[in-house]
């Protein structure tokens, strides 16, 4: 079968890109329509509403963290079993982990409703911004289970060699989101609630498609009678804990950024942070998409103990990431003013803040790709501990250090410089781990 033979093909740039290009395009498109959300909200509702989306992001990231862990860790465990020629066990584990995700979605959604009033009420926000936050999140949480299924099915479609279908679902969901943004906000005047509902319905496209696709037994992965193996859940959690840590600490770091900006600049600073996060997210999606695309190949090569293919796959990947890093950094710096102007007019005080911030934060794009790939590579090699150390250090420890020190010395510019400085520190750690474990995995 083509599904089975694809992993047997030689490691060439062409074959790697066949896996990676659909996932890169999917990841870029998903980040693009998140930016379009911000575009509609900032231009049709206002920058206060844009600030509210950023302020709700940490809660959303906390809600989805466990699902992210199970999706990435579970994919590595399942594809390793496929490489070991244990397809029946892999499908049983796949079904089991999807059931766990549904249960997690229900629990996390209920918890979100319980805590959101207290969170936004204690942040010292204006009544208008706090109201935007509550209204946006209350609608978004209605779609928690479909969003968690989307996270999972996106990766499992890639692992099942259906990356093109995953891309099609993402594009379809993104287009639907954009259309509904316009209808709900511009025509039906539903405000920020309409933006949340449009986002939820857009994400639901992949969830619905995944339920249909994985119900068909002709696919490499499909639903079957699950085996409730607690060890599989533990292994998936261990392998994916770095991704959960990233999601968790990203939420915490976002809150740190927001609080620091509130202290130095006020709510305009939060809007500026939001714009820069969109730009960084768009560029970072290239690296994330590539890492998602090659992860099943890494896991499969590791499972079948083909060290020569694994070594070549890693070497080519590092070269690809180096090229992407240089191109994205140059493009982001050159296009700073046009990018910022899409979200905030030049006469808006947010504009100048975001222009300065983006030019400084662009330095991070030289390092982010290698850090994302390193963490993803160790997850794919079933070394969740190293991956977690890299992700947690990068997203929290180093960010905490730079956020505490640099703003105190440099003021607002220190806030912008915190991200590049943290990514550079993370790159040094990633390189050290890469060298340390080279003999063990023979990459």
CSV table of C-alpha atoms in Angstrom, one decimal:
chain,number,residue,atom,x,y,z
A,1,UNK,CA,0.0,0.0,0.0
A,2,UNK,CA,1.1,3.6,-0.7
A,3,UNK,CA,0.6,4.5,3.0
A,4,UNK,CA,3.0,1.8,4.1
A,5,UNK,CA,5.6,2.4,1.3
A,6,UNK,CA,5.9,6.1,1.8
A,7,UNK,CA,7.9,5.6,4.9
A,8,UNK,CA,10.2,3.2,3.0
A,9,UNK,CA,11.2,5.7,0.4
A,10,UNK,CA,14.8,7.1,0.5
A,11,UNK,CA,15.4,10.4,2.4
A,12,UNK,CA,15.7,13.1,-0.3
A,13,UNK,CA,14.7,16.7,-0.2
A,14,UNK,CA,11.9,15.9,-2.6
A,15,UNK,CA,10.4,13.2,-0.4
A,16,UNK,CA,10.8,15.2,2.8
A,17,UNK,CA,9.0,18.1,1.2
A,18,UNK,CA,6.2,15.9,0.1
A,19,UNK,CA,5.6,15.3,3.8
A,20,UNK,CA,6.4,18.8,5.0
A,21,UNK,CA,4.9,21.2,2.4
A,22,UNK,CA,1.3,20.3,3.2
A,23,UNK,CA,1.8,20.7,6.9
A,24,UNK,CA,3.8,23.9,6.4
A,25,UNK,CA,1.0,25.3,4.3
A,26,UNK,CA,-1.6,24.1,6.8
A,27,UNK,CA,0.2,25.7,9.7
A,28,UNK,CA,0.8,28.9,7.9
A,29,UNK,CA,-2.8,29.1,6.8
A,30,UNK,CA,-4.0,28.5,10.3
A,31,UNK,CA,-1.9,31.3,11.7
A,32,UNK,CA,-3.0,33.5,8.8
A,33,UNK,CA,-6.7,33.1,9.6
A,34,UNK,CA,-5.9,33.8,13.2
A,35,UNK,CA,-4.4,37.0,12.0
A,36,UNK,CA,-7.5,37.7,9.9
A,37,UNK,CA,-9.6,37.3,13.1
A,38,UNK,CA,-7.5,40.1,14.6
A,39,UNK,CA,-7.8,42.1,11.5
A,40,UNK,CA,-11.6,42.0,11.6
A,41,UNK,CA,-11.7,42.6,15.3
A,42,UNK,CA,-9.3,45.6,15.3
A,43,UNK,CA,-10.8,47.3,12.3
A,44,UNK,CA,-14.5,46.6,12.9
A,45,UNK,CA,-14.7,46.7,16.7
A,46,UNK,CA,-11.5,48.4,17.9
A,47,UNK,CA,-8.1,47.8,19.5
A,48,UNK,CA,-9.7,47.3,22.9
A,49,UNK,CA,-11.3,44.2,21.5
A,50,UNK,CA,-8.0,43.2,20.0
A,51,UNK,CA,-6.4,43.5,23.4
A,52,UNK,CA,-9.2,41.3,24.9
A,53,UNK,CA,-8.4,38.5,22.4
A,54,UNK,CA,-4.8,38.6,23.7
A,55,UNK,CA,-5.9,38.6,27.3
A,56,UNK,CA,-8.1,35.5,26.8
A,57,UNK,CA,-5.3,33.6,25.0
A,58,UNK,CA,-3.7,32.3,28.2
A,59,UNK,CA,-6.9,30.8,29.4
A,60,UNK,CA,-7.4,29.1,26.0
A,61,UNK,CA,-3.9,27.8,26.0
A,62,UNK,CA,-4.4,26.3,29.5
A,63,UNK,CA,-7.6,24.7,28.3
A,64,UNK,CA,-6.0,23.0,25.3
A,65,UNK,CA,-2.6,22.2,26.9
A,66,UNK,CA,-3.5,18.6,27.9
A,67,UNK,CA,-4.9,17.8,24.4
A,68,UNK,CA,-1.8,19.2,22.8
A,69,UNK,CA,0.3,16.8,25.0
A,70,UNK,CA,-1.8,13.8,24.1
A,71,UNK,CA,-1.9,14.6,20.4
A,72,UNK,CA,1.8,15.1,19.9
A,73,UNK,CA,2.9,12.4,22.3
A,74,UNK,CA,0.3,10.0,21.2
A,75,UNK,CA,1.3,10.4,17.5
A,76,UNK,CA,4.9,9.6,18.4
A,77,UNK,CA,3.9,6.5,20.4
A,78,UNK,CA,1.5,5.2,17.7
A,79,UNK,CA,3.8,5.8,14.7
A,80,UNK,CA,6.7,4.1,16.6
A,81,UNK,CA,4.4,1.0,17.0
A,82,UNK,CA,3.6,1.2,13.2
A,83,UNK,CA,7.4,1.1,12.6
A,84,UNK,CA,7.6,-1.9,14.9
A,85,UNK,CA,5.0,-3.6,12.7
A,86,UNK,CA,2.2,-3.5,15.4
A,87,UNK,CA,-0.7,-1.9,13.5
A,88,UNK,CA,-3.5,-3.5,15.6
A,89,UNK,CA,-2.1,-2.1,18.8
A,90,UNK,CA,-1.5,1.3,17.2
A,91,UNK,CA,-5.1,1.6,16.2
A,92,UNK,CA,-6.4,0.5,19.6
A,93,UNK,CA,-4.2,3.1,21.2
A,94,UNK,CA,-5.3,5.7,18.7
A,95,UNK,CA,-9.0,5.1,19.5
A,96,UNK,CA,-8.3,5.1,23.3
A,97,UNK,CA,-6.5,8.5,23.2
A,98,UNK,CA,-9.3,10.1,21.2
A,99,UNK,CA,-11.8,9.1,23.8
A,100,UNK,CA,-9.5,10.5,26.5
A,101,UNK,CA,-9.4,13.8,24.6
A,102,UNK,CA,-13.1,14.1,24.5
A,103,UNK,CA,-13.3,13.6,28.3
A,104,UNK,CA,-10.5,16.2,28.8
A,105,UNK,CA,-12.4,18.7,26.6
A,106,UNK,CA,-15.6,18.4,28.6
A,107,UNK,CA,-13.7,18.8,31.9
A,108,UNK,CA,-11.6,21.8,30.8
A,109,UNK,CA,-14.5,23.6,29.2
A,110,UNK,CA,-16.4,23.4,32.5
A,111,UNK,CA,-13.4,24.6,34.4
A,112,UNK,CA,-13.0,27.5,32.0
A,113,UNK,CA,-16.5,28.8,32.7
A,114,UNK,CA,-15.9,28.5,36.5
A,115,UNK,CA,-12.7,30.6,36.6
A,116,UNK,CA,-13.0,33.2,33.9
A,117,UNK,CA,-15.0,35.8,35.8
A,118,UNK,CA,-12.4,35.8,38.6
A,119,UNK,CA,-9.5,36.0,36.2
A,120,UNK,CA,-10.6,39.0,34.3
A,121,UNK,CA,-12.1,40.7,37.4
A,122,UNK,CA,-8.8,40.8,39.2
A,123,UNK,CA,-6.6,42.1,36.4
A,124,UNK,CA,-7.3,45.8,36.9
A,125,UNK,CA,-8.8,46.2,33.4
A,126,UNK,CA,-11.2,48.8,32.3
A,127,UNK,CA,-14.9,47.7,32.3
A,128,UNK,CA,-15.0,47.7,28.5
A,129,UNK,CA,-12.0,45.5,28.0
A,130,UNK,CA,-13.0,43.1,30.8
A,131,UNK,CA,-16.5,42.8,29.2
A,132,UNK,CA,-14.9,41.9,25.8
A,133,UNK,CA,-12.8,39.2,27.5
A,134,UNK,CA,-15.7,37.5,29.2
A,135,UNK,CA,-18.0,37.6,26.1
A,136,UNK,CA,-15.3,36.3,23.8
A,137,UNK,CA,-14.2,33.4,26.0
A,138,UNK,CA,-17.8,32.4,27.0
A,139,UNK,CA,-18.5,31.7,23.3
A,140,UNK,CA,-15.2,30.2,22.5
A,141,UNK,CA,-15.5,27.5,25.3
A,142,UNK,CA,-18.6,26.1,23.6
A,143,UNK,CA,-16.3,24.7,21.0
A,144,UNK,CA,-13.7,23.1,23.3
A,145,UNK,CA,-14.3,19.5,22.3
A,146,UNK,CA,-14.3,20.2,18.5
A,147,UNK,CA,-11.1,22.2,18.9
A,148,UNK,CA,-9.3,19.5,20.9
A,149,UNK,CA,-10.4,16.9,18.2
A,150,UNK,CA,-9.1,19.3,15.6
A,151,UNK,CA,-5.7,19.4,17.3
A,152,UNK,CA,-5.5,15.6,17.3
A,153,UNK,CA,-7.0,14.8,13.9
A,154,UNK,CA,-4.6,17.3,12.3
A,155,UNK,CA,-1.6,15.3,13.5
A,156,UNK,CA,-3.1,11.9,12.9
A,157,UNK,CA,-4.1,12.8,9.3
A,158,UNK,CA,-0.4,13.7,8.8
A,159,UNK,CA,0.7,10.4,10.3
A,160,UNK,CA,-1.7,8.5,8.2
A,161,UNK,CA,-0.2,10.1,5.1
A,162,UNK,CA,-3.2,12.3,4.6
A,163,UNK,CA,-1.4,15.6,5.0
A,164,UNK,CA,-3.1,17.0,1.9
A,165,UNK,CA,-6.5,16.3,3.4
A,166,UNK,CA,-5.4,17.9,6.6
A,167,UNK,CA,-4.4,21.0,4.6
A,168,UNK,CA,-7.7,21.0,2.8
A,169,UNK,CA,-9.6,20.8,6.1
A,170,UNK,CA,-7.5,23.7,7.5
A,171,UNK,CA,-8.0,25.8,4.4
A,172,UNK,CA,-11.8,25.1,4.4
A,173,UNK,CA,-12.0,25.9,8.1
A,174,UNK,CA,-10.0,29.1,7.6
A,175,UNK,CA,-12.1,30.3,4.7
A,176,UNK,CA,-15.3,29.5,6.6
A,177,UNK,CA,-13.9,31.4,9.6
A,178,UNK,CA,-13.1,34.5,7.5
A,179,UNK,CA,-16.5,34.5,5.8
A,180,UNK,CA,-18.3,34.1,9.2
A,181,UNK,CA,-16.1,36.9,10.7
A,182,UNK,CA,-17.4,39.2,8.0
A,183,UNK,CA,-21.0,38.0,8.3
A,184,UNK,CA,-21.2,38.0,12.1
A,185,UNK,CA,-19.2,41.2,12.8
A,186,UNK,CA,-19.8,43.4,9.8
A,187,UNK,CA,-23.4,42.4,8.8
A,188,UNK,CA,-25.1,40.9,11.8
A,189,UNK,CA,-23.3,43.2,14.3
A,190,UNK,CA,-22.6,40.3,16.8
A,191,UNK,CA,-19.4,42.0,18.0
A,192,UNK,CA,-16.6,40.0,19.6
A,193,UNK,CA,-19.0,37.1,20.3
A,194,UNK,CA,-19.4,36.7,16.6
A,195,UNK,CA,-15.6,36.5,16.2
A,196,UNK,CA,-15.4,33.7,18.8
A,197,UNK,CA,-18.2,31.7,17.2
A,198,UNK,CA,-16.7,32.1,13.7
A,199,UNK,CA,-13.4,30.8,15.1
A,200,UNK,CA,-15.0,27.8,16.8
A,201,UNK,CA,-17.0,26.8,13.7
A,202,UNK,CA,-13.9,27.2,11.5
A,203,UNK,CA,-11.9,24.9,13.8
A,204,UNK,CA,-14.8,22.4,13.8
A,205,UNK,CA,-14.3,21.6,10.1
A,206,UNK,CA,-11.3,19.4,10.8
A,207,UNK,CA,-13.0,17.7,13.8
A,208,UNK,CA,-16.0,16.7,11.7
A,209,UNK,CA,-13.9,15.5,8.7
A,210,UNK,CA,-11.6,13.5,11.1
A,211,UNK,CA,-14.6,11.7,12.6
A,212,UNK,CA,-15.6,10.6,9.1
A,213,UNK,CA,-12.1,9.8,7.8
A,214,UNK,CA,-11.0,7.7,10.8
A,215,UNK,CA,-14.3,5.8,10.8
A,216,UNK,CA,-13.2,4.1,7.5
A,217,UNK,CA,-11.2,0.9,7.9
A,218,UNK,CA,-9.3,1.4,4.7
A,219,UNK,CA,-7.1,4.1,6.3
A,220,UNK,CA,-3.8,3.4,7.9
A,221,UNK,CA,-5.2,4.6,11.2
A,222,UNK,CA,-8.9,4.1,12.0
A,223,UNK,CA,-11.2,3.7,14.9
A,224,UNK,CA,-11.5,0.2,16.4
A,225,UNK,CA,-12.4,-1.3,19.7
A,226,UNK,CA,-10.1,0.5,22.1
A,227,UNK,CA,-7.8,-1.1,24.6
A,228,UNK,CA,-7.5,1.0,27.8
A,229,UNK,CA,-3.8,0.6,28.4
A,230,UNK,CA,-2.8,3.0,31.1
A,231,UNK,CA,0.9,2.6,30.1
A,232,UNK,CA,0.0,4.0,26.6
A,233,UNK,CA,-1.6,7.1,28.3
A,234,UNK,CA,1.5,7.5,30.5
A,235,UNK,CA,3.9,7.2,27.5
A,236,UNK,CA,1.8,9.6,25.4
A,237,UNK,CA,1.8,12.1,28.3
A,238,UNK,CA,5.6,11.7,28.8
A,239,UNK,CA,6.4,12.1,25.1
A,240,UNK,CA,4.1,15.1,24.7
A,241,UNK,CA,4.8,16.8,28.0
A,242,UNK,CA,7.1,19.2,26.3
A,243,UNK,CA,4.3,20.4,24.0
A,244,UNK,CA,2.0,20.7,27.1
A,245,UNK,CA,4.7,22.6,28.9
A,246,UNK,CA,5.0,24.9,25.9
A,247,UNK,CA,1.2,25.5,25.8
A,248,UNK,CA,1.1,26.1,29.6
A,249,UNK,CA,4.0,28.4,29.9
A,250,UNK,CA,3.1,30.3,26.7
A,251,UNK,CA,-0.1,31.2,28.5
A,252,UNK,CA,1.9,32.2,31.6
A,253,UNK,CA,4.4,34.2,29.6
A,254,UNK,CA,1.6,35.9,27.7
A,255,UNK,CA,0.1,37.0,31.0
A,256,UNK,CA,3.6,38.3,32.1
A,257,UNK,CA,3.8,40.3,28.9
A,258,UNK,CA,0.3,41.7,29.5
A,259,UNK,CA,1.0,42.7,33.1
A,260,UNK,CA,4.3,44.2,32.2
A,261,UNK,CA,2.8,46.2,29.4
A,262,UNK,CA,-0.1,47.3,31.6
A,263,UNK,CA,2.6,48.6,34.0
A,264,UNK,CA,4.7,50.5,31.5
A,265,UNK,CA,2.3,51.6,28.8
A,266,UNK,CA,-1.3,50.6,29.6
A,267,UNK,CA,-3.9,48.8,27.4
A,268,UNK,CA,-2.4,50.2,24.2
A,269,UNK,CA,0.7,48.2,25.0
A,270,UNK,CA,-1.4,45.0,25.1
A,271,UNK,CA,-2.7,45.8,21.6
A,272,UNK,CA,0.8,46.3,20.4
A,273,UNK,CA,1.9,43.0,21.9
A,274,UNK,CA,-1.0,41.3,20.1
A,275,UNK,CA,0.1,42.6,16.7
A,276,UNK,CA,3.7,41.5,17.2
A,277,UNK,CA,2.5,38.0,18.4
A,278,UNK,CA,0.6,37.7,15.2
A,279,UNK,CA,3.7,38.4,13.2
A,280,UNK,CA,5.9,36.1,15.2
A,281,UNK,CA,3.2,33.4,15.1
A,282,UNK,CA,2.9,33.6,11.3
A,283,UNK,CA,6.7,33.2,10.8
A,284,UNK,CA,7.0,30.5,13.5
A,285,UNK,CA,4.2,28.5,11.8
A,286,UNK,CA,6.7,27.7,9.0
A,287,UNK,CA,8.9,25.9,11.5
A,288,UNK,CA,6.0,24.3,13.4
A,289,UNK,CA,4.5,23.0,10.2
A,290,UNK,CA,7.8,21.6,9.0
A,291,UNK,CA,8.4,19.9,12.4
A,292,UNK,CA,4.9,18.3,12.3
A,293,UNK,CA,5.5,17.1,8.8
A,294,UNK,CA,8.8,15.3,9.5
A,295,UNK,CA,7.9,14.0,13.0
A,296,UNK,CA,6.1,10.8,11.7
A,297,UNK,CA,9.2,10.1,9.5
A,298,UNK,CA,11.5,10.5,12.5
A,299,UNK,CA,9.4,8.2,14.6
A,300,UNK,CA,9.1,5.6,11.9
A,301,UNK,CA,12.9,5.6,11.2
A,302,UNK,CA,13.6,5.3,14.9
A,303,UNK,CA,11.1,2.5,15.3
A,304,UNK,CA,12.7,0.5,12.5
A,305,UNK,CA,16.2,1.4,13.7
A,306,UNK,CA,17.3,2.8,10.3
A,307,UNK,CA,20.0,5.1,11.6
A,308,UNK,CA,21.3,6.1,8.2
A,309,UNK,CA,17.9,7.5,7.1
A,310,UNK,CA,17.5,9.2,10.5
A,311,UNK,CA,20.9,10.9,10.2
A,312,UNK,CA,20.2,12.2,6.7
A,313,UNK,CA,16.7,13.3,7.7
A,314,UNK,CA,18.0,15.4,10.6
A,315,UNK,CA,20.8,16.9,8.5
A,316,UNK,CA,18.6,18.0,5.7
A,317,UNK,CA,16.1,19.4,8.1
A,318,UNK,CA,18.6,21.6,9.8
A,319,UNK,CA,19.6,23.1,6.4
A,320,UNK,CA,16.0,23.7,5.5
A,321,UNK,CA,15.3,25.5,8.8
A,322,UNK,CA,18.4,27.7,8.4
A,323,UNK,CA,17.2,28.9,5.0
A,324,UNK,CA,13.7,29.6,6.4
A,325,UNK,CA,15.1,31.5,9.4
A,326,UNK,CA,17.1,33.9,7.2
A,327,UNK,CA,14.3,34.5,4.8
A,328,UNK,CA,11.6,35.1,7.5
A,329,UNK,CA,13.8,37.4,9.6
A,330,UNK,CA,14.7,39.6,6.6
A,331,UNK,CA,11.0,39.7,5.4
A,332,UNK,CA,9.7,40.6,8.8
A,333,UNK,CA,12.1,43.4,9.3
A,334,UNK,CA,11.6,44.8,5.8
A,335,UNK,CA,7.8,44.7,6.0
A,336,UNK,CA,7.3,45.9,9.6
A,337,UNK,CA,5.4,49.1,8.8
A,338,UNK,CA,3.0,47.6,6.3
A,339,UNK,CA,2.3,44.6,8.6
A,340,UNK,CA,1.6,46.8,11.6
A,341,UNK,CA,-0.5,49.2,9.5
A,342,UNK,CA,-2.9,46.4,8.7
A,343,UNK,CA,-4.0,46.3,12.3
A,344,UNK,CA,-3.5,49.9,13.5
A,345,UNK,CA,-3.5,53.1,11.6
A,346,UNK,CA,-0.4,55.4,11.7
A,347,UNK,CA,-2.3,57.9,13.8
A,348,UNK,CA,-3.1,55.3,16.5
A,349,UNK,CA,-0.7,55.3,19.4
A,350,UNK,CA,-0.5,51.5,19.1
A,351,UNK,CA,1.1,51.8,15.7
A,352,UNK,CA,4.5,53.3,16.7
A,353,UNK,CA,4.8,50.9,19.7
A,354,UNK,CA,4.2,47.9,17.5
A,355,UNK,CA,6.6,49.1,14.8
A,356,UNK,CA,9.5,49.4,17.3
A,357,UNK,CA,8.6,46.2,19.0
A,358,UNK,CA,8.4,44.1,15.8
A,359,UNK,CA,11.8,45.3,14.6
A,360,UNK,CA,13.4,44.2,17.8
A,361,UNK,CA,11.5,41.0,18.1
A,362,UNK,CA,12.4,40.0,14.6
A,363,UNK,CA,15.8,38.9,15.8
A,364,UNK,CA,14.1,36.0,17.5
A,365,UNK,CA,13.2,34.5,14.1
A,366,UNK,CA,16.9,33.6,13.6
A,367,UNK,CA,16.7,31.2,16.5
A,368,UNK,CA,13.1,30.0,16.9
A,369,UNK,CA,13.1,27.5,14.1
A,370,UNK,CA,16.0,25.5,15.5
A,371,UNK,CA,14.5,25.4,19.0
A,372,UNK,CA,11.1,24.3,17.7
A,373,UNK,CA,12.7,21.5,15.6
A,374,UNK,CA,14.9,20.3,18.4
A,375,UNK,CA,12.0,19.9,20.8
A,376,UNK,CA,9.9,18.2,18.1
A,377,UNK,CA,12.7,15.9,17.1
A,378,UNK,CA,13.2,14.6,20.7
A,379,UNK,CA,9.4,14.1,21.0
A,380,UNK,CA,9.4,12.1,17.8
A,381,UNK,CA,12.3,10.0,19.1
A,382,UNK,CA,10.2,9.2,22.2
A,383,UNK,CA,12.4,11.2,24.5
A,384,UNK,CA,9.8,13.4,26.2
A,385,UNK,CA,12.1,14.4,29.0
A,386,UNK,CA,14.7,16.1,26.9
A,387,UNK,CA,12.0,17.6,24.8
A,388,UNK,CA,10.2,18.9,27.9
A,389,UNK,CA,13.5,20.4,29.3
A,390,UNK,CA,14.1,22.2,26.0
A,391,UNK,CA,10.5,23.5,25.7
A,392,UNK,CA,10.1,24.5,29.3
A,393,UNK,CA,13.5,26.2,29.4
A,394,UNK,CA,12.8,28.1,26.2
A,395,UNK,CA,9.2,29.1,26.9
A,396,UNK,CA,9.4,29.8,30.6
A,397,UNK,CA,12.8,29.7,32.4
A,398,UNK,CA,14.6,31.9,29.9
A,399,UNK,CA,11.6,34.1,29.2
A,400,UNK,CA,11.2,34.6,33.0
A,401,UNK,CA,14.8,35.6,33.3
A,402,UNK,CA,14.8,38.1,30.4
A,403,UNK,CA,11.4,39.5,31.4
A,404,UNK,CA,12.5,40.2,34.9
A,405,UNK,CA,15.9,41.7,34.0
A,406,UNK,CA,15.7,43.5,30.6
A,407,UNK,CA,12.6,45.7,31.2
A,408,UNK,CA,14.0,46.9,34.5
A,409,UNK,CA,17.1,48.1,32.7
A,410,UNK,CA,15.8,49.1,29.2
A,411,UNK,CA,12.1,49.9,29.9
A,412,UNK,CA,9.7,49.1,27.1
A,413,UNK,CA,12.5,48.1,24.7
A,414,UNK,CA,13.6,45.5,27.2
A,415,UNK,CA,10.1,43.9,26.9
A,416,UNK,CA,10.6,43.6,23.2
A,417,UNK,CA,14.2,42.3,23.5
A,418,UNK,CA,13.2,39.6,26.0
A,419,UNK,CA,12.0,37.2,23.3
A,420,UNK,CA,15.1,37.3,21.1
A,421,UNK,CA,17.4,37.0,24.2
A,422,UNK,CA,15.4,34.0,25.5
A,423,UNK,CA,15.4,32.3,22.1
A,424,UNK,CA,19.2,32.7,21.9
A,425,UNK,CA,19.7,31.1,25.3
A,426,UNK,CA,17.4,28.3,24.2
A,427,UNK,CA,19.4,27.8,21.1
A,428,UNK,CA,22.6,27.2,23.1
A,429,UNK,CA,20.7,24.6,25.2
A,430,UNK,CA,19.3,22.9,22.2
A,431,UNK,CA,22.7,22.6,20.6
A,432,UNK,CA,24.1,21.1,23.8
A,433,UNK,CA,21.3,18.5,24.0
A,434,UNK,CA,21.7,17.7,20.3
A,435,UNK,CA,25.4,17.0,20.7
A,436,UNK,CA,24.9,15.1,24.0
A,437,UNK,CA,22.4,12.6,22.5
A,438,UNK,CA,23.9,12.2,19.0
A,439,UNK,CA,25.6,8.9,19.8
A,440,UNK,CA,22.5,7.4,21.4
A,441,UNK,CA,20.2,8.0,18.4
A,442,UNK,CA,22.9,8.0,15.8
A,443,UNK,CA,21.4,11.0,13.8
